[in-house]
PDB file of C-alpha atoms in Angstrom:
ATOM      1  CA  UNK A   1      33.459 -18.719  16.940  1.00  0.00           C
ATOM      2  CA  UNK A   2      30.389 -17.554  15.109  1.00  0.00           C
ATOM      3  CA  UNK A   3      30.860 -16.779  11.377  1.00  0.00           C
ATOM      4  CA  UNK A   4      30.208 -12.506  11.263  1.00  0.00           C
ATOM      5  CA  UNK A   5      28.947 -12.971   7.446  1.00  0.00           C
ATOM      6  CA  UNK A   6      26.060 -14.487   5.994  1.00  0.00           C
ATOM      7  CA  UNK A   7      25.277 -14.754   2.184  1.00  0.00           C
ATOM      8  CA  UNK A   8      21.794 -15.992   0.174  1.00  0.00           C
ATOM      9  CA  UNK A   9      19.773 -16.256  -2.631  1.00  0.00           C
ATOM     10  CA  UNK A  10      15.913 -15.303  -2.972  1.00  0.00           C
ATOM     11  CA  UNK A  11      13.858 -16.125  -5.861  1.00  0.00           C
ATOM     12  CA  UNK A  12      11.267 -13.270  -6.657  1.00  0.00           C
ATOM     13  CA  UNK A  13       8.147 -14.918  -4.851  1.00  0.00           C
ATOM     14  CA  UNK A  14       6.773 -14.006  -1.871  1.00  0.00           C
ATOM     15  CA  UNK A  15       6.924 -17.623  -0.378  1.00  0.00           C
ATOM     16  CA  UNK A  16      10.641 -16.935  -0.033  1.00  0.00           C
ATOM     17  CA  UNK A  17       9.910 -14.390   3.090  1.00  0.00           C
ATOM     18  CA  UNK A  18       9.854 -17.735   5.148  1.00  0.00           C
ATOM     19  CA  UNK A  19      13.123 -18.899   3.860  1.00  0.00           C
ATOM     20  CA  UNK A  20      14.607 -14.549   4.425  1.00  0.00           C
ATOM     21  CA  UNK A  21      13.431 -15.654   8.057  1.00  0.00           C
ATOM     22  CA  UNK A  22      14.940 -18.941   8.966  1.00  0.00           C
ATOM     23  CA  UNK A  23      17.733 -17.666   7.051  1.00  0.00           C
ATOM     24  CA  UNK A  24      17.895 -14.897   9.506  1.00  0.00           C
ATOM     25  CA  UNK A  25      17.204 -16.399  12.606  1.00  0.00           C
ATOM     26  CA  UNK A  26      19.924 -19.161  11.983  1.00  0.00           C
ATOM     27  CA  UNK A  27      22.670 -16.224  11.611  1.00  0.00           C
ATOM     28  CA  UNK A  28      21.304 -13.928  14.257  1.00  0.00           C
ATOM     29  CA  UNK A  29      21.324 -17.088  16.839  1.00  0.00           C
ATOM     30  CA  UNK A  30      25.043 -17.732  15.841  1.00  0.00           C
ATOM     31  CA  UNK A  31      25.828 -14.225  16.808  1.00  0.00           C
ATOM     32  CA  UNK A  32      23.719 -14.128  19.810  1.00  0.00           C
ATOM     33  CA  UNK A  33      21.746 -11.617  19.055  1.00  0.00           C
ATOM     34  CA  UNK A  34      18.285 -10.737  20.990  1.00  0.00           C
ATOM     35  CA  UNK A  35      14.910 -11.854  19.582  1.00  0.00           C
ATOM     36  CA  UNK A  36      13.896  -8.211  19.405  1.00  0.00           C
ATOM     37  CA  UNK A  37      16.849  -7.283  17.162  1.00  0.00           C
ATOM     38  CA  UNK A  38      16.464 -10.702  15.197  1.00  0.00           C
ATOM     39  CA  UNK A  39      12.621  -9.766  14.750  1.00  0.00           C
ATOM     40  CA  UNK A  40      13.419  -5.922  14.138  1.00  0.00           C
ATOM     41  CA  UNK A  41      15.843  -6.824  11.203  1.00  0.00           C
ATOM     42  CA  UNK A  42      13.268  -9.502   9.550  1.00  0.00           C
ATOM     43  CA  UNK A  43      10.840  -7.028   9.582  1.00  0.00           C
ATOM     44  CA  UNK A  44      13.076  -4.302   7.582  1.00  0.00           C
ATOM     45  CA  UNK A  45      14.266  -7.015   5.133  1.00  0.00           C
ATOM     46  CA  UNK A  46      10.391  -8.173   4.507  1.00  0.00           C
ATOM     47  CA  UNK A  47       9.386  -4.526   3.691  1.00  0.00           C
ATOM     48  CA  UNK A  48      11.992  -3.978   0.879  1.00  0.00           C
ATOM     49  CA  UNK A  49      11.841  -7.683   0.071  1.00  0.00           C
ATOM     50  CA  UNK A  50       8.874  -7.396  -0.941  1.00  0.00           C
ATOM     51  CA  UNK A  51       8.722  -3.911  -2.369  1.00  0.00           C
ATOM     52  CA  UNK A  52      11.514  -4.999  -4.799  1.00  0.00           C
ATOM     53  CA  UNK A  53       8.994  -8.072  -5.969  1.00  0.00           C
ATOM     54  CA  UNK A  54       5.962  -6.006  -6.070  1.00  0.00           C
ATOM     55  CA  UNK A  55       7.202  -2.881  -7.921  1.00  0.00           C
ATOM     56  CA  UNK A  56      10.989  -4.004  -9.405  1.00  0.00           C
ATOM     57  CA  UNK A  57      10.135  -6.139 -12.229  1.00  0.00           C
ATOM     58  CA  UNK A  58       8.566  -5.259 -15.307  1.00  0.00           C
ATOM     59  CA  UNK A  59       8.314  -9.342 -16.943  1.00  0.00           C
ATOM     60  CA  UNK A  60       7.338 -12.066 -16.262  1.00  0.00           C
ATOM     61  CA  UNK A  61      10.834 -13.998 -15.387  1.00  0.00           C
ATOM     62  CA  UNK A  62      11.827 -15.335 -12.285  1.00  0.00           C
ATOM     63  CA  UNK A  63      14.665 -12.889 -10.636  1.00  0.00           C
ATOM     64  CA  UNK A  64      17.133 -13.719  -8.093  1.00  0.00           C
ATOM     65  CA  UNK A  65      17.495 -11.221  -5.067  1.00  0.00           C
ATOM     66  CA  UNK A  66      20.768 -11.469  -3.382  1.00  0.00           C
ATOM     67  CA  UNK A  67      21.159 -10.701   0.680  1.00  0.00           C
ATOM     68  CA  UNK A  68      24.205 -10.435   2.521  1.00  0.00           C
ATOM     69  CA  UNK A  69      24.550  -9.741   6.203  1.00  0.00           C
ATOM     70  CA  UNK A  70      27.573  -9.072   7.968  1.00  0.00           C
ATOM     71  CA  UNK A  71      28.477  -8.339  11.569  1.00  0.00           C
ATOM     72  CA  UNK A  72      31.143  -5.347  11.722  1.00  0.00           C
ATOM     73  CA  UNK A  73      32.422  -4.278  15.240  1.00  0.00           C
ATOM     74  CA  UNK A  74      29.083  -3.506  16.657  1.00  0.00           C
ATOM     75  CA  UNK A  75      27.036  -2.459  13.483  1.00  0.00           C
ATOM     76  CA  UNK A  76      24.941  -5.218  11.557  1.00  0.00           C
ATOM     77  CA  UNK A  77      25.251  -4.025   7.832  1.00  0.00           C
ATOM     78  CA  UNK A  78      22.922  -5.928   5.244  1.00  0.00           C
ATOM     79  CA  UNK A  79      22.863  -5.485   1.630  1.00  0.00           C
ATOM     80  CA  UNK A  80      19.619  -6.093  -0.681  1.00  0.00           C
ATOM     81  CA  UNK A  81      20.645  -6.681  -4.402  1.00  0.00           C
ATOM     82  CA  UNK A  82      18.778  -6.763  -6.768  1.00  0.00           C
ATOM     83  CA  UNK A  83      18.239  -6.816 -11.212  1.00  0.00           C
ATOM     84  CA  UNK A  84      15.177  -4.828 -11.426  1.00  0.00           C
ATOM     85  CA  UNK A  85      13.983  -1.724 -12.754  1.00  0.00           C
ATOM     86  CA  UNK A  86      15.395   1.533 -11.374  1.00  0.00           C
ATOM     87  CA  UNK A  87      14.092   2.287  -7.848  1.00  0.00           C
ATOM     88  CA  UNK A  88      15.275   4.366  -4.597  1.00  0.00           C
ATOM     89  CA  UNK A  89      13.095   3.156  -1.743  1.00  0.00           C
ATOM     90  CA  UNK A  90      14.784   6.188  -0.235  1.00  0.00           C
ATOM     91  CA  UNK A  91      12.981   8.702  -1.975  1.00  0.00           C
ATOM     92  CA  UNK A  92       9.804   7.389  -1.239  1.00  0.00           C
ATOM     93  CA  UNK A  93       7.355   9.895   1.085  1.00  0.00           C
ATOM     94  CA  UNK A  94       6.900   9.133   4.621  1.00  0.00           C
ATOM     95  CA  UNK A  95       2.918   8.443   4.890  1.00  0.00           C
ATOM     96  CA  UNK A  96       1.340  11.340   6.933  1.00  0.00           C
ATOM     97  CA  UNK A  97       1.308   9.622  10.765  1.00  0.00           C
ATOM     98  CA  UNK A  98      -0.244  12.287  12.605  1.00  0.00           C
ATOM     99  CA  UNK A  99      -3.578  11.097  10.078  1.00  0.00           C
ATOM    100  CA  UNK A 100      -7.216   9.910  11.162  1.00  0.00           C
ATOM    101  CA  UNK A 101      -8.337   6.431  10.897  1.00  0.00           C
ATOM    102  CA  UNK A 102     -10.508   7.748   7.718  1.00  0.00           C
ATOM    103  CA  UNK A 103      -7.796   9.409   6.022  1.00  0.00           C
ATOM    104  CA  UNK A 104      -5.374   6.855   6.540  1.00  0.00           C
ATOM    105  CA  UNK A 105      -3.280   5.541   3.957  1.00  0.00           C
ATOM    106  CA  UNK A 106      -1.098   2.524   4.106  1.00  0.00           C
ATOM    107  CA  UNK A 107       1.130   3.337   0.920  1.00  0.00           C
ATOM    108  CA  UNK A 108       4.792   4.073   2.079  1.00  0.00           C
ATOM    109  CA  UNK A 109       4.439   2.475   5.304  1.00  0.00           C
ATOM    110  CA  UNK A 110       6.471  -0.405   4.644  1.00  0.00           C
ATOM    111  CA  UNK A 111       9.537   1.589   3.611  1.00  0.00           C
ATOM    112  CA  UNK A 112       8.773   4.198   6.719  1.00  0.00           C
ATOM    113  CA  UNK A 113       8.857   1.068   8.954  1.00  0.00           C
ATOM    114  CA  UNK A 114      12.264  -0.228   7.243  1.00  0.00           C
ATOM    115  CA  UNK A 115      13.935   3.543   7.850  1.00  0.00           C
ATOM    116  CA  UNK A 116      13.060   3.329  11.168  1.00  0.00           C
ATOM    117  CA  UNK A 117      14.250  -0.043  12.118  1.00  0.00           C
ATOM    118  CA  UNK A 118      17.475   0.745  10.761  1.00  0.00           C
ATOM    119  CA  UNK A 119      20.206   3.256  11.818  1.00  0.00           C
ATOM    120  CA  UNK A 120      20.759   3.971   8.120  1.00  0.00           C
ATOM    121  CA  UNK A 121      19.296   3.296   4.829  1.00  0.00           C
ATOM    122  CA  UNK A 122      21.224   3.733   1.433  1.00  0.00           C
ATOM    123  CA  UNK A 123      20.294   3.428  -2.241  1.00  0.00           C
ATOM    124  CA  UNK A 124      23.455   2.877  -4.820  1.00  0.00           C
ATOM    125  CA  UNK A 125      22.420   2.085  -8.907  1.00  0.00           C
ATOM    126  CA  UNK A 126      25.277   0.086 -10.003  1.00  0.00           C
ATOM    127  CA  UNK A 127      25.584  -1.644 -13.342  1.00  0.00           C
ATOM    128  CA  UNK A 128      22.041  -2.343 -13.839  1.00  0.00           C
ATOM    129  CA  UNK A 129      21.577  -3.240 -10.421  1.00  0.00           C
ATOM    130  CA  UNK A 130      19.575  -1.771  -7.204  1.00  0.00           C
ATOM    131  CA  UNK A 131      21.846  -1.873  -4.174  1.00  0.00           C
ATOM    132  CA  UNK A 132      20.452  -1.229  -0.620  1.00  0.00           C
ATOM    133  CA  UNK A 133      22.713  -0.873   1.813  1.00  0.00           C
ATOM    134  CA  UNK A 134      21.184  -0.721   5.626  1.00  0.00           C
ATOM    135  CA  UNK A 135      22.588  -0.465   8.607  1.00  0.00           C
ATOM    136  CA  UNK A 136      22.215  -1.560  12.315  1.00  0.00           C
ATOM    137  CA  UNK A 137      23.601  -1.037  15.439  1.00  0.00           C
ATOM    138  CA  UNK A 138      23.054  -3.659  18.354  1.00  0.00           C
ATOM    139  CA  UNK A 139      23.439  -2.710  21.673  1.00  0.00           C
ATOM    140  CA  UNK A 140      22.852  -6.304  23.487  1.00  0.00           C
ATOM    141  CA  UNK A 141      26.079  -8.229  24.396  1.00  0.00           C
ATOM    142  CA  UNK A 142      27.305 -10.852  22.306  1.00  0.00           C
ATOM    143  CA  UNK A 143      29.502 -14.333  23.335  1.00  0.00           C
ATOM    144  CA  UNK A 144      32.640 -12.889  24.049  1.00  0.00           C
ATOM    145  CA  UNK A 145      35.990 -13.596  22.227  1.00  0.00           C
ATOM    146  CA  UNK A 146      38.286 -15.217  24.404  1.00  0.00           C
ATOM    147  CA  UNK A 147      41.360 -13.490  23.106  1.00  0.00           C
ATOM    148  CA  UNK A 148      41.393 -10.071  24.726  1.00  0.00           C
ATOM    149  CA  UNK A 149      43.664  -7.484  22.999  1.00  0.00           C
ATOM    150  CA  UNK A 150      45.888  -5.682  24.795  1.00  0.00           C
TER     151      UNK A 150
ATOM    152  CA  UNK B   1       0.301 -18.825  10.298  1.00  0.00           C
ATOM    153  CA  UNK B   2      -2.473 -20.566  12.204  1.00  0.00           C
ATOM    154  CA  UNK B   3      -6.055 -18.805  13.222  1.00  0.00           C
ATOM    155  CA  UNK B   4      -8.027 -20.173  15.789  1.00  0.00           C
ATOM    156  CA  UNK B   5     -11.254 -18.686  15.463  1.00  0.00           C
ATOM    157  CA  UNK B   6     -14.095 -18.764  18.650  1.00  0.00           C
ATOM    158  CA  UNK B   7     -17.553 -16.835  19.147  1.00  0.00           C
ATOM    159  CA  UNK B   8     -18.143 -15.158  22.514  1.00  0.00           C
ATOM    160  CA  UNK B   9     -21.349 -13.153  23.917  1.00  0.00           C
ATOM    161  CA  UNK B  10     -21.641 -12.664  20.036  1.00  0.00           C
ATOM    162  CA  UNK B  11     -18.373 -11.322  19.563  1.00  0.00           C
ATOM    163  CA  UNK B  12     -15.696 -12.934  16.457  1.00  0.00           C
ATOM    164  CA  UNK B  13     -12.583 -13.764  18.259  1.00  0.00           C
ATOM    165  CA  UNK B  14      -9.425 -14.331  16.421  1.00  0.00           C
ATOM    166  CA  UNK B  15      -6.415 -15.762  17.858  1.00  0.00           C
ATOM    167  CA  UNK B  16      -3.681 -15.571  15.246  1.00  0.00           C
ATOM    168  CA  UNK B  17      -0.630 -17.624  15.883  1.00  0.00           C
ATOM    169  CA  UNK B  18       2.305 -17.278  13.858  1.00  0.00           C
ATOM    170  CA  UNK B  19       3.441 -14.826  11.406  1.00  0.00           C
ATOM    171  CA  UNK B  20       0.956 -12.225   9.791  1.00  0.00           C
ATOM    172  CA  UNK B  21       3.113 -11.292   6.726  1.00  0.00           C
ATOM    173  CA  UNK B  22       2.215 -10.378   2.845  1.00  0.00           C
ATOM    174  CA  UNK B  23       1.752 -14.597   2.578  1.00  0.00           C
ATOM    175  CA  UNK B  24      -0.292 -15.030   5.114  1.00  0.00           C
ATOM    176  CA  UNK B  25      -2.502 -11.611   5.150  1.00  0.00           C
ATOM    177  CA  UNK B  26      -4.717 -12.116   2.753  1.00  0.00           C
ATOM    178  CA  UNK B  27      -6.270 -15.572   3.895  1.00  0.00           C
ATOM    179  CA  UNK B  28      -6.654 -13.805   6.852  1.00  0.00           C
ATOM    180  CA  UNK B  29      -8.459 -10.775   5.244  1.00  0.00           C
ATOM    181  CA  UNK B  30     -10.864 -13.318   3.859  1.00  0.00           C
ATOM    182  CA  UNK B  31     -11.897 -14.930   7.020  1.00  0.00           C
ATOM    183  CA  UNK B  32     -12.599 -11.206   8.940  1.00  0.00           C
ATOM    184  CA  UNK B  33     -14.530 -10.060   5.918  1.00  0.00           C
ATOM    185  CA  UNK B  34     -16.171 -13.575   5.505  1.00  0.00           C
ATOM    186  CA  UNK B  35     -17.411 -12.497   8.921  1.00  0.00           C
ATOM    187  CA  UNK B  36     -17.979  -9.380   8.121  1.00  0.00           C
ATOM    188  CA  UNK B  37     -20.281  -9.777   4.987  1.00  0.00           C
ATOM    189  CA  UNK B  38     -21.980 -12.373   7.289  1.00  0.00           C
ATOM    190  CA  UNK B  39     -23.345  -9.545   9.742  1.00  0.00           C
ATOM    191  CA  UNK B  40     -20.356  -9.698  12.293  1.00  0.00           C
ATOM    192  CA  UNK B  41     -19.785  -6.008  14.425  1.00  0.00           C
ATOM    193  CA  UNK B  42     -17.550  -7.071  17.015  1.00  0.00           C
ATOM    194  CA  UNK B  43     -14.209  -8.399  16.884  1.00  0.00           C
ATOM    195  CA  UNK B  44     -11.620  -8.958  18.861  1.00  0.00           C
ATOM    196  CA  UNK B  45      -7.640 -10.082  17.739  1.00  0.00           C
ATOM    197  CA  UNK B  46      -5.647 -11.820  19.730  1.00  0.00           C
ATOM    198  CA  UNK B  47      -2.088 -11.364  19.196  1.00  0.00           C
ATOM    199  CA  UNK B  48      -0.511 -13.406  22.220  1.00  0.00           C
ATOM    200  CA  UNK B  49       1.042 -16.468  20.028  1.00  0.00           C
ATOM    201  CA  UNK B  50       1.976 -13.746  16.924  1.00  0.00           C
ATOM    202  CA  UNK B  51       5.176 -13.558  16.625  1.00  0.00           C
ATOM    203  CA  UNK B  52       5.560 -11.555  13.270  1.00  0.00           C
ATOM    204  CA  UNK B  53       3.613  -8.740  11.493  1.00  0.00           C
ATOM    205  CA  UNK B  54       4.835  -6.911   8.722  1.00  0.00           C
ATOM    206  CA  UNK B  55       2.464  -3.801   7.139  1.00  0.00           C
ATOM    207  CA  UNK B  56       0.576  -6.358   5.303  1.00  0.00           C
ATOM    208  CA  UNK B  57      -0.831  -7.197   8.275  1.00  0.00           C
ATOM    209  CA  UNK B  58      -1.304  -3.879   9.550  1.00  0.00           C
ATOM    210  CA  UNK B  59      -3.054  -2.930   6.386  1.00  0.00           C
ATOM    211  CA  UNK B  60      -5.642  -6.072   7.015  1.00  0.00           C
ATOM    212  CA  UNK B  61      -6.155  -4.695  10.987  1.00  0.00           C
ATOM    213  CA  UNK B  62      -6.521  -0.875   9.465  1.00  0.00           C
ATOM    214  CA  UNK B  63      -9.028  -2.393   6.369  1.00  0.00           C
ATOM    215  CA  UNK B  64     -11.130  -4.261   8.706  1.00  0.00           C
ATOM    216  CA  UNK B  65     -11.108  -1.550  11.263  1.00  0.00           C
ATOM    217  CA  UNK B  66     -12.592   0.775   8.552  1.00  0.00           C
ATOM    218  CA  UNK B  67     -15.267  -1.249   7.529  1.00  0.00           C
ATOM    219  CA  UNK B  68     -16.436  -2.258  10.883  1.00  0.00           C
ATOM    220  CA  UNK B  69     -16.728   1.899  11.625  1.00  0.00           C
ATOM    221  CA  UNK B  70     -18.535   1.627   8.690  1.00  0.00           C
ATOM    222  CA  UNK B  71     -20.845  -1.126   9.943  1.00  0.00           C
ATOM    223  CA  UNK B  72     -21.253   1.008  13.465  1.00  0.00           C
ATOM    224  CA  UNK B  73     -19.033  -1.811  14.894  1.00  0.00           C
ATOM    225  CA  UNK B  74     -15.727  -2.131  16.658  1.00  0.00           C
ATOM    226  CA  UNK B  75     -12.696  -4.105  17.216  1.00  0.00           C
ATOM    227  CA  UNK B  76      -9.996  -4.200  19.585  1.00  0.00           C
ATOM    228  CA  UNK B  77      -6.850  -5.950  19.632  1.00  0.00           C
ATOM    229  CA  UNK B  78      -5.607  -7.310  22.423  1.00  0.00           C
ATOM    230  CA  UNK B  79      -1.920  -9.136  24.140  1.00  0.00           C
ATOM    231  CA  UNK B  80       0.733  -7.970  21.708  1.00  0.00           C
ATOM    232  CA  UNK B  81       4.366  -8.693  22.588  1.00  0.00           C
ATOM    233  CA  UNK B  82       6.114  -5.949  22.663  1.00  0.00           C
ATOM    234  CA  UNK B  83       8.249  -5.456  19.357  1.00  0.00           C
ATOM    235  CA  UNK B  84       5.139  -6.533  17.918  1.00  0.00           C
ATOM    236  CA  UNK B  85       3.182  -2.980  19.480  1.00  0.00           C
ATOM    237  CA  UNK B  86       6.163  -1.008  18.414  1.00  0.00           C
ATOM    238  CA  UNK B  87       5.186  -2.179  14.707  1.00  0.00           C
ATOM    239  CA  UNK B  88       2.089  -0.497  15.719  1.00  0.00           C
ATOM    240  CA  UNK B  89       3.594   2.386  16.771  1.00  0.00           C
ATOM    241  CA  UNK B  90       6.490   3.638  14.468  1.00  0.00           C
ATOM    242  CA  UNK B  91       3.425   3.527  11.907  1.00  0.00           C
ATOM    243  CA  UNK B  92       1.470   5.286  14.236  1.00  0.00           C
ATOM    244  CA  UNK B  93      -1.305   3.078  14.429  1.00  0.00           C
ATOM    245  CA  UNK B  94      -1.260   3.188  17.735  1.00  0.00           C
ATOM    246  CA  UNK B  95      -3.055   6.512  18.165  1.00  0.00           C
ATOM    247  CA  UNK B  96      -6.201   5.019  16.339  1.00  0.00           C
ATOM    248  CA  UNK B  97      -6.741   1.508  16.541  1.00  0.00           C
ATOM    249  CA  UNK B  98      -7.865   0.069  20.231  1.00  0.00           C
ATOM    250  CA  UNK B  99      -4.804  -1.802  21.443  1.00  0.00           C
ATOM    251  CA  UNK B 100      -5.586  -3.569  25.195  1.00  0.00           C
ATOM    252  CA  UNK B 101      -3.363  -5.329  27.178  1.00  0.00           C
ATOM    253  CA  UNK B 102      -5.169  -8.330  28.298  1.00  0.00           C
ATOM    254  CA  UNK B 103      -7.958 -10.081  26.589  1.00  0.00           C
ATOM    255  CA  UNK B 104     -10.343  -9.167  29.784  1.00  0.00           C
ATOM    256  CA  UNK B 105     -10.206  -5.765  28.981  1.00  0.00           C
ATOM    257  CA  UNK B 106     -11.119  -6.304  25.279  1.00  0.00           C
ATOM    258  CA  UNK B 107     -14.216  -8.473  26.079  1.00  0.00           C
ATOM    259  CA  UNK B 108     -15.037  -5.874  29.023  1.00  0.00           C
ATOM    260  CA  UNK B 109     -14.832  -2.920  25.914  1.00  0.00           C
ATOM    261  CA  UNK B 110     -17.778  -4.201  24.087  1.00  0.00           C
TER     262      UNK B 110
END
């Protein structure tokens, strides 16, 4: 059976969005799971990804950004870590969507796309860390266990 | 993420194969405004073969949109796969940028 928890290390660099991908893809093929879902959950993991590199640091040193993903009963639950400054991605204003083409802005969007990919988005601060916890429910049917309960 | 870049009846074409994330945006912002400095007014953007955008990406589309306005030009993007158009949606893009289903329609806009 498919292992329901996935751990890994991200340096702070942009260039590491291709291994948050692969990394992705690998576990989300072990569990089945659709390309949508797989694409949908890259896509929220980019956006804070790289939020945390653009804003979170305030040297020069190379910081480590630690993901976890986990498979739950029917929930996907991933978990950002990270050493950086103090920041609450949940906090951060939806951009105004209902704009013109002239007066639109693109600040926030990343974040707005993340909160609406997920089910659920939390911030925690815990001993000089940023943890994001985010949550996912998937609705497509995965490789069924052969023991049935019951 | 690969570009594969042809000229039609005048008009830039870009097919963009790959992933358009915050690595590969900006070498892709430099080729549109490349064209763009060089006199170009109509684009079109393929997005069959993308696979990936993230709102880099969609910041590149929105920035090149608003400087073709600028330049009375256009641009219309054209064959996105479907999680790919929702990106486009849930930021709302949607309700301003052309987005055409095949890429006969986008050559038949200009």
């Amino acid at each position: 059976m498919a292992k329901n928890k996935v751990s890994f290390k991200l340096k702070s660099n942009l260039s590491q969005l291709d291994a948050l991908c692969q990394n992705l893809e690998k576990f989300g093929q072990s569990l089945g799971l659709s390309k949508k879902c797989i694409f949908e959950a890259n896509l929220a993991l980019d956006e804070l990804f790289t939020n945390i590199i653009s804003y979170g640091f305030d040297d020069k040193n190379e910081h480590t950004i630690k993901i976890t993903i986990s498979l739950r009963n029917d929930e996907l639950v991933f978990n950002i870590e990270d050493d950086g400054i103090p920041f609450n991605p949940t906090k951060v204003e939806t951009p105004d969507l209902e704009c013109t083409i002239e007066e639109c802005r693109i600040g926030g969007l990343g974040i707005h796309l993340a909160k609406n990919l997920m089910d659920a988005v939390c911030y925690q601060r815990c001993k000089d860390k940023n943890i994001l916890t985010l949550k996912k429910k998937i609705k497509e049917a995965r490789p069924q266990k052969k023991k049935v309960k019951g | 993420m690969e570009i594969i870049e042809e000229s039609q009846s005048g008009i830039n074409i870009y097919r963009l194969n790959g992933r358009l994330d915050s690595n590969t945006s900006q070498g892709f912002e430099k080729k549109i405004f490349q064209a763009i400095d060089d006199g170009s007014k109509s684009m079109i953007i393929d997005f069959k073969n993308l696979d990936y955008i993230s709102s880099a990406g969609l910041r590149v589309i929105l920035k090149a949109t608003k400087a073709l306005k600028r330049e009375d030009g256009a641009i219309m993007l054209c064959d996105m796969q479907d999680y790919v158009k929702e990106v486009f949606e849930i930021a709302g893009f949607d309700s301003f940028l052309p987005i055409v289903g095949t890429m006969d329609d986008a050559l038949n806009a200009f």
